[in-house]
PDB file of C-alpha atoms in Angstrom:
ATOM      1  CA  UNK A  77     107.353  91.561 128.307  1.00 43.00           C
ATOM      2  CA  UNK A  78     110.087  94.072 127.362  1.00 42.00           C
ATOM      3  CA  UNK A  79     109.555  97.123 125.179  1.00 42.00           C
ATOM      4  CA  UNK A  80     111.755  95.550 122.512  1.00 43.00           C
ATOM      5  CA  UNK A  81     109.557  92.447 122.413  1.00 45.00           C
ATOM      6  CA  UNK A  82     106.425  94.596 122.291  1.00 50.00           C
ATOM      7  CA  UNK A  83     107.708  96.527 119.290  1.00 51.00           C
ATOM      8  CA  UNK A  84     108.809  93.322 117.573  1.00 46.00           C
ATOM      9  CA  UNK A  85     105.346  91.847 118.048  1.00 46.00           C
ATOM     10  CA  UNK A  86     103.720  94.997 116.690  1.00 52.00           C
ATOM     11  CA  UNK A  87     105.975  94.869 113.610  1.00 52.00           C
ATOM     12  CA  UNK A  88     105.079  91.274 112.893  1.00 46.00           C
ATOM     13  CA  UNK A  89     101.370  92.072 113.012  1.00 48.00           C
ATOM     14  CA  UNK A  90     101.878  95.021 110.700  1.00 55.00           C
ATOM     15  CA  UNK A  91     103.605  92.795 108.158  1.00 47.00           C
ATOM     16  CA  UNK A  92     101.232  89.850 108.455  1.00 43.00           C
ATOM     17  CA  UNK A  93      97.605  90.478 109.349  1.00 46.00           C
ATOM     18  CA  UNK A  94      96.554  87.087 110.709  1.00 40.00           C
ATOM     19  CA  UNK A  95      93.418  87.759 112.705  1.00 41.00           C
ATOM     20  CA  UNK A  96      91.654  84.416 112.429  1.00 34.00           C
ATOM     21  CA  UNK A  97      88.219  85.912 113.015  1.00 36.00           C
ATOM     22  CA  UNK A  98      88.542  88.052 109.884  1.00 40.00           C
ATOM     23  CA  UNK A  99      90.582  86.091 107.360  1.00 39.00           C
ATOM     24  CA  UNK A 100      88.142  83.246 106.668  1.00 37.00           C
ATOM     25  CA  UNK A 101      85.488  85.787 105.632  1.00 37.00           C
ATOM     26  CA  UNK A 102      87.832  87.639 103.281  1.00 36.00           C
ATOM     27  CA  UNK A 103      89.345  84.550 101.674  1.00 37.00           C
ATOM     28  CA  UNK A 104      85.949  82.985 101.185  1.00 38.00           C
ATOM     29  CA  UNK A 105      84.995  86.134  99.288  1.00 41.00           C
ATOM     30  CA  UNK A 106      87.936  86.144  96.882  1.00 42.00           C
ATOM     31  CA  UNK A 107      89.059  82.478  96.876  1.00 43.00           C
ATOM     32  CA  UNK A 108      92.605  83.659  97.414  1.00 46.00           C
ATOM     33  CA  UNK A 109      95.705  81.714  98.386  1.00 49.00           C
ATOM     34  CA  UNK A 110      95.391  81.256 102.195  1.00 49.00           C
ATOM     35  CA  UNK A 111      98.876  82.684 102.816  1.00 55.00           C
ATOM     36  CA  UNK A 112      98.851  85.713 105.121  1.00 69.00           C
ATOM     37  CA  UNK A 113      98.666  89.058 103.366  1.00 78.00           C
ATOM     38  CA  UNK A 114     100.191  92.311 104.530  1.00 85.00           C
ATOM     39  CA  UNK A 115      98.208  95.131 106.048  1.00 88.00           C
ATOM     40  CA  UNK A 116      99.354  97.356 103.183  1.00 88.00           C
ATOM     41  CA  UNK A 117      97.945  94.908 100.620  1.00 89.00           C
ATOM     42  CA  UNK A 118      94.571  94.981 102.333  1.00 91.00           C
ATOM     43  CA  UNK A 119      94.821  98.767 102.526  1.00 93.00           C
ATOM     44  CA  UNK A 120      95.426  99.017  98.769  1.00 90.00           C
ATOM     45  CA  UNK A 121      92.431  96.752  98.139  1.00 92.00           C
ATOM     46  CA  UNK A 122      90.364  98.981 100.402  1.00 92.00           C
ATOM     47  CA  UNK A 123      91.579 102.042  98.486  1.00 90.00           C
ATOM     48  CA  UNK A 124      90.303 100.502  95.268  1.00 86.00           C
ATOM     49  CA  UNK A 125      86.807 100.251  96.758  1.00 86.00           C
ATOM     50  CA  UNK A 126      86.658  96.791  98.341  1.00 89.00           C
ATOM     51  CA  UNK A 127      84.583  97.204 101.482  1.00 88.00           C
ATOM     52  CA  UNK A 128      85.586  93.771 102.804  1.00 89.00           C
ATOM     53  CA  UNK A 129      89.255  94.769 102.741  1.00 90.00           C
ATOM     54  CA  UNK A 130      88.401  98.068 104.398  1.00 92.00           C
ATOM     55  CA  UNK A 131      86.774  96.259 107.307  1.00 91.00           C
ATOM     56  CA  UNK A 132      89.820  93.973 107.644  1.00 90.00           C
ATOM     57  CA  UNK A 133      92.065  97.023 107.937  1.00 92.00           C
ATOM     58  CA  UNK A 134      89.774  98.812 110.395  1.00 93.00           C
ATOM     59  CA  UNK A 135      89.347  95.780 112.659  1.00 91.00           C
ATOM     60  CA  UNK A 136      93.060  94.987 112.601  1.00 91.00           C
ATOM     61  CA  UNK A 137      94.199  98.553 113.226  1.00 93.00           C
ATOM     62  CA  UNK A 138      91.642  99.230 115.958  1.00 93.00           C
ATOM     63  CA  UNK A 139      92.923  96.154 117.786  1.00 91.00           C
ATOM     64  CA  UNK A 140      96.553  97.233 117.418  1.00 92.00           C
ATOM     65  CA  UNK A 141      95.855 100.819 118.480  1.00 94.00           C
ATOM     66  CA  UNK A 142      94.593  99.544 121.826  1.00 93.00           C
ATOM     67  CA  UNK A 143      98.145  98.316 122.410  1.00 92.00           C
ATOM     68  CA  UNK A 144     100.010 101.101 120.603  1.00 93.00           C
ATOM     69  CA  UNK A 145      97.775 104.210 120.786  1.00 95.00           C
ATOM     70  CA  UNK A 146     100.534 106.627 119.760  1.00 95.00           C
ATOM     71  CA  UNK A 147     101.891 104.729 116.777  1.00 95.00           C
ATOM     72  CA  UNK A 148     101.950 107.158 113.800  1.00 96.00           C
ATOM     73  CA  UNK A 149     101.676 104.553 111.036  1.00 95.00           C
ATOM     74  CA  UNK A 150      98.779 102.704 112.655  1.00 95.00           C
ATOM     75  CA  UNK A 151      97.048 106.031 113.297  1.00 97.00           C
ATOM     76  CA  UNK A 152      97.499 106.987 109.633  1.00 97.00           C
ATOM     77  CA  UNK A 153      96.023 103.686 108.447  1.00 97.00           C
ATOM     78  CA  UNK A 154      93.096 104.213 110.796  1.00 97.00           C
ATOM     79  CA  UNK A 155      92.440 107.769 109.687  1.00 97.00           C
ATOM     80  CA  UNK A 156      92.635 106.994 105.992  1.00 97.00           C
ATOM     81  CA  UNK A 157      90.436 103.906 106.250  1.00 95.00           C
ATOM     82  CA  UNK A 158      87.802 105.839 108.192  1.00 95.00           C
ATOM     83  CA  UNK A 159      87.761 108.346 105.346  1.00 94.00           C
ATOM     84  CA  UNK A 160      87.239 105.478 102.896  1.00 93.00           C
ATOM     85  CA  UNK A 161      84.306 104.277 104.966  1.00 91.00           C
ATOM     86  CA  UNK A 162      82.569 107.596 104.359  1.00 87.00           C
ATOM     87  CA  UNK A 163      82.202 106.879 100.644  1.00 81.00           C
ATOM     88  CA  UNK A 164      80.125 103.763 101.386  1.00 79.00           C
ATOM     89  CA  UNK A 165      77.780 105.492 103.812  1.00 77.00           C
ATOM     90  CA  UNK A 166      74.351 106.527 102.536  1.00 77.00           C
ATOM     91  CA  UNK A 167      73.846 109.111 105.265  1.00 80.00           C
ATOM     92  CA  UNK A 168      75.453 112.513 104.618  1.00 83.00           C
ATOM     93  CA  UNK A 169      76.012 113.232 108.318  1.00 83.00           C
ATOM     94  CA  UNK A 170      77.744 109.853 108.748  1.00 86.00           C
ATOM     95  CA  UNK A 171      79.942 110.589 105.752  1.00 89.00           C
ATOM     96  CA  UNK A 172      81.002 113.888 107.290  1.00 92.00           C
ATOM     97  CA  UNK A 173      81.552 112.227 110.675  1.00 94.00           C
ATOM     98  CA  UNK A 174      83.824 109.523 109.224  1.00 94.00           C
ATOM     99  CA  UNK A 175      85.821 112.000 107.156  1.00 95.00           C
ATOM    100  CA  UNK A 176      86.252 114.457 110.038  1.00 96.00           C
ATOM    101  CA  UNK A 177      87.418 111.667 112.367  1.00 96.00           C
ATOM    102  CA  UNK A 178      89.673 110.324 109.648  1.00 97.00           C
ATOM    103  CA  UNK A 179      91.337 113.693 109.058  1.00 97.00           C
ATOM    104  CA  UNK A 180      91.719 114.168 112.812  1.00 98.00           C
ATOM    105  CA  UNK A 181      93.622 110.890 113.065  1.00 98.00           C
ATOM    106  CA  UNK A 182      95.751 111.695 110.020  1.00 98.00           C
ATOM    107  CA  UNK A 183      96.788 115.000 111.587  1.00 98.00           C
ATOM    108  CA  UNK A 184      97.562 113.146 114.790  1.00 98.00           C
ATOM    109  CA  UNK A 185      99.708 110.640 112.869  1.00 98.00           C
ATOM    110  CA  UNK A 186     101.771 113.430 111.310  1.00 98.00           C
ATOM    111  CA  UNK A 187     102.242 115.094 114.701  1.00 98.00           C
ATOM    112  CA  UNK A 188     103.423 111.780 116.155  1.00 97.00           C
ATOM    113  CA  UNK A 189     106.097 111.289 113.497  1.00 97.00           C
ATOM    114  CA  UNK A 190     109.689 111.428 114.684  1.00 95.00           C
ATOM    115  CA  UNK A 191     112.954 111.180 112.765  1.00 94.00           C
ATOM    116  CA  UNK A 192     113.235 107.580 113.970  1.00 94.00           C
ATOM    117  CA  UNK A 193     110.288 106.639 111.747  1.00 94.00           C
ATOM    118  CA  UNK A 194     112.374 107.367 108.634  1.00 95.00           C
ATOM    119  CA  UNK A 195     114.894 104.714 109.631  1.00 93.00           C
ATOM    120  CA  UNK A 196     112.339 101.984 110.420  1.00 93.00           C
ATOM    121  CA  UNK A 197     111.931  99.695 107.382  1.00 93.00           C
ATOM    122  CA  UNK A 198     108.372  98.989 106.354  1.00 92.00           C
ATOM    123  CA  UNK A 199     107.065  97.260 103.243  1.00 90.00           C
ATOM    124  CA  UNK A 200     110.140  98.096 101.185  1.00 93.00           C
ATOM    125  CA  UNK A 201     110.219 101.767 102.225  1.00 95.00           C
ATOM    126  CA  UNK A 202     110.131 103.205 105.748  1.00 95.00           C
ATOM    127  CA  UNK A 203     107.407 104.067 108.222  1.00 95.00           C
ATOM    128  CA  UNK A 204     107.883 107.816 107.889  1.00 96.00           C
ATOM    129  CA  UNK A 205     107.347 107.798 104.136  1.00 96.00           C
ATOM    130  CA  UNK A 206     104.325 105.523 104.455  1.00 95.00           C
ATOM    131  CA  UNK A 207     102.711 107.667 107.125  1.00 97.00           C
ATOM    132  CA  UNK A 208     103.185 110.844 105.090  1.00 97.00           C
ATOM    133  CA  UNK A 209     102.000 109.303 101.839  1.00 97.00           C
ATOM    134  CA  UNK A 210      98.859 107.801 103.394  1.00 97.00           C
ATOM    135  CA  UNK A 211      97.982 111.208 104.847  1.00 98.00           C
ATOM    136  CA  UNK A 212      98.778 113.147 101.657  1.00 98.00           C
ATOM    137  CA  UNK A 213      96.770 110.914  99.329  1.00 97.00           C
ATOM    138  CA  UNK A 214      93.805 110.929 101.721  1.00 97.00           C
ATOM    139  CA  UNK A 215      93.922 114.726 102.012  1.00 98.00           C
ATOM    140  CA  UNK A 216      93.776 115.099  98.224  1.00 97.00           C
ATOM    141  CA  UNK A 217      90.756 112.787  98.072  1.00 94.00           C
ATOM    142  CA  UNK A 218      88.839 114.553 100.838  1.00 94.00           C
ATOM    143  CA  UNK A 219      85.774 116.703 100.011  1.00 93.00           C
ATOM    144  CA  UNK A 220      86.471 120.287  98.965  1.00 94.00           C
ATOM    145  CA  UNK A 221      84.789 121.794 102.024  1.00 93.00           C
ATOM    146  CA  UNK A 222      87.462 120.313 104.303  1.00 95.00           C
ATOM    147  CA  UNK A 223      90.098 122.393 102.446  1.00 96.00           C
ATOM    148  CA  UNK A 224      92.783 119.687 102.540  1.00 97.00           C
ATOM    149  CA  UNK A 225      93.336 118.994  98.839  1.00 97.00           C
ATOM    150  CA  UNK A 226      96.022 121.622  98.258  1.00 97.00           C
ATOM    151  CA  UNK A 227      97.825 120.588 101.433  1.00 98.00           C
ATOM    152  CA  UNK A 228      97.899 116.941 100.370  1.00 98.00           C
ATOM    153  CA  UNK A 229      99.066 117.819  96.879  1.00 98.00           C
ATOM    154  CA  UNK A 230     101.933 119.937  98.213  1.00 98.00           C
ATOM    155  CA  UNK A 231     102.979 117.047 100.448  1.00 98.00           C
ATOM    156  CA  UNK A 232     102.994 114.683  97.463  1.00 98.00           C
ATOM    157  CA  UNK A 233     105.005 117.087  95.308  1.00 98.00           C
ATOM    158  CA  UNK A 234     107.575 117.343  98.077  1.00 97.00           C
ATOM    159  CA  UNK A 235     107.736 113.552  98.403  1.00 97.00           C
ATOM    160  CA  UNK A 236     108.051 112.977  94.667  1.00 97.00           C
ATOM    161  CA  UNK A 237     110.995 115.378  94.552  1.00 96.00           C
ATOM    162  CA  UNK A 238     112.732 113.849  97.561  1.00 95.00           C
ATOM    163  CA  UNK A 239     115.932 111.938  97.074  1.00 92.00           C
ATOM    164  CA  UNK A 240     115.031 109.582  99.914  1.00 92.00           C
ATOM    165  CA  UNK A 241     112.011 108.189  98.075  1.00 94.00           C
ATOM    166  CA  UNK A 242     113.936 107.753  94.831  1.00 91.00           C
ATOM    167  CA  UNK A 243     116.568 105.650  96.607  1.00 93.00           C
ATOM    168  CA  UNK A 244     114.039 102.848  97.148  1.00 95.00           C
ATOM    169  CA  UNK A 245     113.025 100.226  94.544  1.00 95.00           C
ATOM    170  CA  UNK A 246     110.120 101.247  92.320  1.00 96.00           C
ATOM    171  CA  UNK A 247     107.802  98.402  93.368  1.00 95.00           C
ATOM    172  CA  UNK A 248     107.169  99.494  96.977  1.00 94.00           C
ATOM    173  CA  UNK A 249     106.801 103.151  95.986  1.00 95.00           C
ATOM    174  CA  UNK A 250     104.612 102.569  92.903  1.00 96.00           C
ATOM    175  CA  UNK A 251     101.378 103.189  94.796  1.00 94.00           C
ATOM    176  CA  UNK A 252     102.727 106.605  95.868  1.00 97.00           C
ATOM    177  CA  UNK A 253     103.535 107.431  92.239  1.00 98.00           C
ATOM    178  CA  UNK A 254     100.050 106.547  91.014  1.00 97.00           C
ATOM    179  CA  UNK A 255      98.561 108.434  93.968  1.00 97.00           C
ATOM    180  CA  UNK A 256     100.584 111.486  92.974  1.00 98.00           C
ATOM    181  CA  UNK A 257      99.516 111.212  89.318  1.00 98.00           C
ATOM    182  CA  UNK A 258      95.860 110.954  90.324  1.00 97.00           C
ATOM    183  CA  UNK A 259      96.307 113.892  92.719  1.00 97.00           C
ATOM    184  CA  UNK A 260      97.813 116.060  89.967  1.00 98.00           C
ATOM    185  CA  UNK A 261      94.878 115.244  87.712  1.00 97.00           C
ATOM    186  CA  UNK A 262      92.453 116.064  90.519  1.00 96.00           C
ATOM    187  CA  UNK A 263      94.191 119.424  90.933  1.00 97.00           C
ATOM    188  CA  UNK A 264      94.016 120.033  87.152  1.00 96.00           C
ATOM    189  CA  UNK A 265      97.806 119.967  86.965  1.00 97.00           C
ATOM    190  CA  UNK A 266      97.901 117.813  83.826  1.00 97.00           C
ATOM    191  CA  UNK A 267     101.453 118.702  82.838  1.00 97.00           C
ATOM    192  CA  UNK A 268     102.854 117.512  86.164  1.00 98.00           C
ATOM    193  CA  UNK A 269     100.699 114.367  86.033  1.00 98.00           C
ATOM    194  CA  UNK A 270     102.037 113.488  82.590  1.00 97.00           C
ATOM    195  CA  UNK A 271     105.606 114.128  83.714  1.00 98.00           C
ATOM    196  CA  UNK A 272     105.233 111.790  86.671  1.00 98.00           C
ATOM    197  CA  UNK A 273     103.593 109.127  84.484  1.00 98.00           C
ATOM    198  CA  UNK A 274     106.446 109.360  81.972  1.00 97.00           C
ATOM    199  CA  UNK A 275     108.953 108.971  84.793  1.00 97.00           C
ATOM    200  CA  UNK A 276     107.112 105.835  85.922  1.00 98.00           C
ATOM    201  CA  UNK A 277     107.429 104.533  82.377  1.00 97.00           C
ATOM    202  CA  UNK A 278     111.202 105.047  82.485  1.00 97.00           C
ATOM    203  CA  UNK A 279     111.509 103.297  85.846  1.00 96.00           C
ATOM    204  CA  UNK A 280     109.148 100.346  85.276  1.00 97.00           C
ATOM    205  CA  UNK A 281     107.378 100.339  81.880  1.00 97.00           C
ATOM    206  CA  UNK A 282     105.490  97.082  82.455  1.00 97.00           C
ATOM    207  CA  UNK A 283     104.325  97.722  86.019  1.00 97.00           C
ATOM    208  CA  UNK A 284     100.487  97.711  86.322  1.00 96.00           C
ATOM    209  CA  UNK A 285     100.462 101.083  88.057  1.00 96.00           C
ATOM    210  CA  UNK A 286     102.640 102.565  85.313  1.00 98.00           C
ATOM    211  CA  UNK A 287     100.145 101.371  82.739  1.00 97.00           C
ATOM    212  CA  UNK A 288      97.313 102.857  84.762  1.00 96.00           C
ATOM    213  CA  UNK A 289      99.132 106.198  85.087  1.00 97.00           C
ATOM    214  CA  UNK A 290      99.792 106.354  81.355  1.00 97.00           C
ATOM    215  CA  UNK A 291      96.167 105.516  80.613  1.00 97.00           C
ATOM    216  CA  UNK A 292      94.911 108.229  82.956  1.00 97.00           C
ATOM    217  CA  UNK A 293      97.219 110.911  81.585  1.00 97.00           C
ATOM    218  CA  UNK A 294      96.486 110.012  77.973  1.00 93.00           C
ATOM    219  CA  UNK A 295      92.855 110.924  78.608  1.00 83.00           C
ATOM    220  CA  UNK A 296      93.813 114.202  80.321  1.00 76.00           C
TER     221      UNK A 296
END
């Protein structure tokens, strides 16, 4: 099989996660429409605390990384989802192990990024933006003793100010906006959080993530 065909196959799996050993379990849980869902949709569900979605992402990405071990986006998904797994562990040493391994993979993903990633379309944006945003949001949400919060917040501020991100439709980038708002609140930067939430309101006043951002900043 040629390299071109390999990359095409990898892209298809990224867009549609169709591992038959996993999907029946997930759909039985939520009674969802049996149409394939994207890896990013499962990732967002995992981010909101759904352990079933987290396991779908981990199983899918681990399988793909065996074929594409140096793929920055897959490595970022893996690192972030490992960090999510820490919050569901009852054992403190397991929590630290998952987070440390997650951060290690996120750093690897950023080191693997090339300029080509910013021209590869992915989920309405591009792979470079997705890789950076996954890493930044995870850094902000990491425990204080890993000293990654400020780094992640600076990455998000840079992304939110970038013209490249603003050139994309609001829908695909909405999860980055809400991640940035939540990060600003975490960093006690309420003024910036409110500014970003107000900008979301201008761009898409009825979007669910806009409503969430406005609700969060109203309480700040």
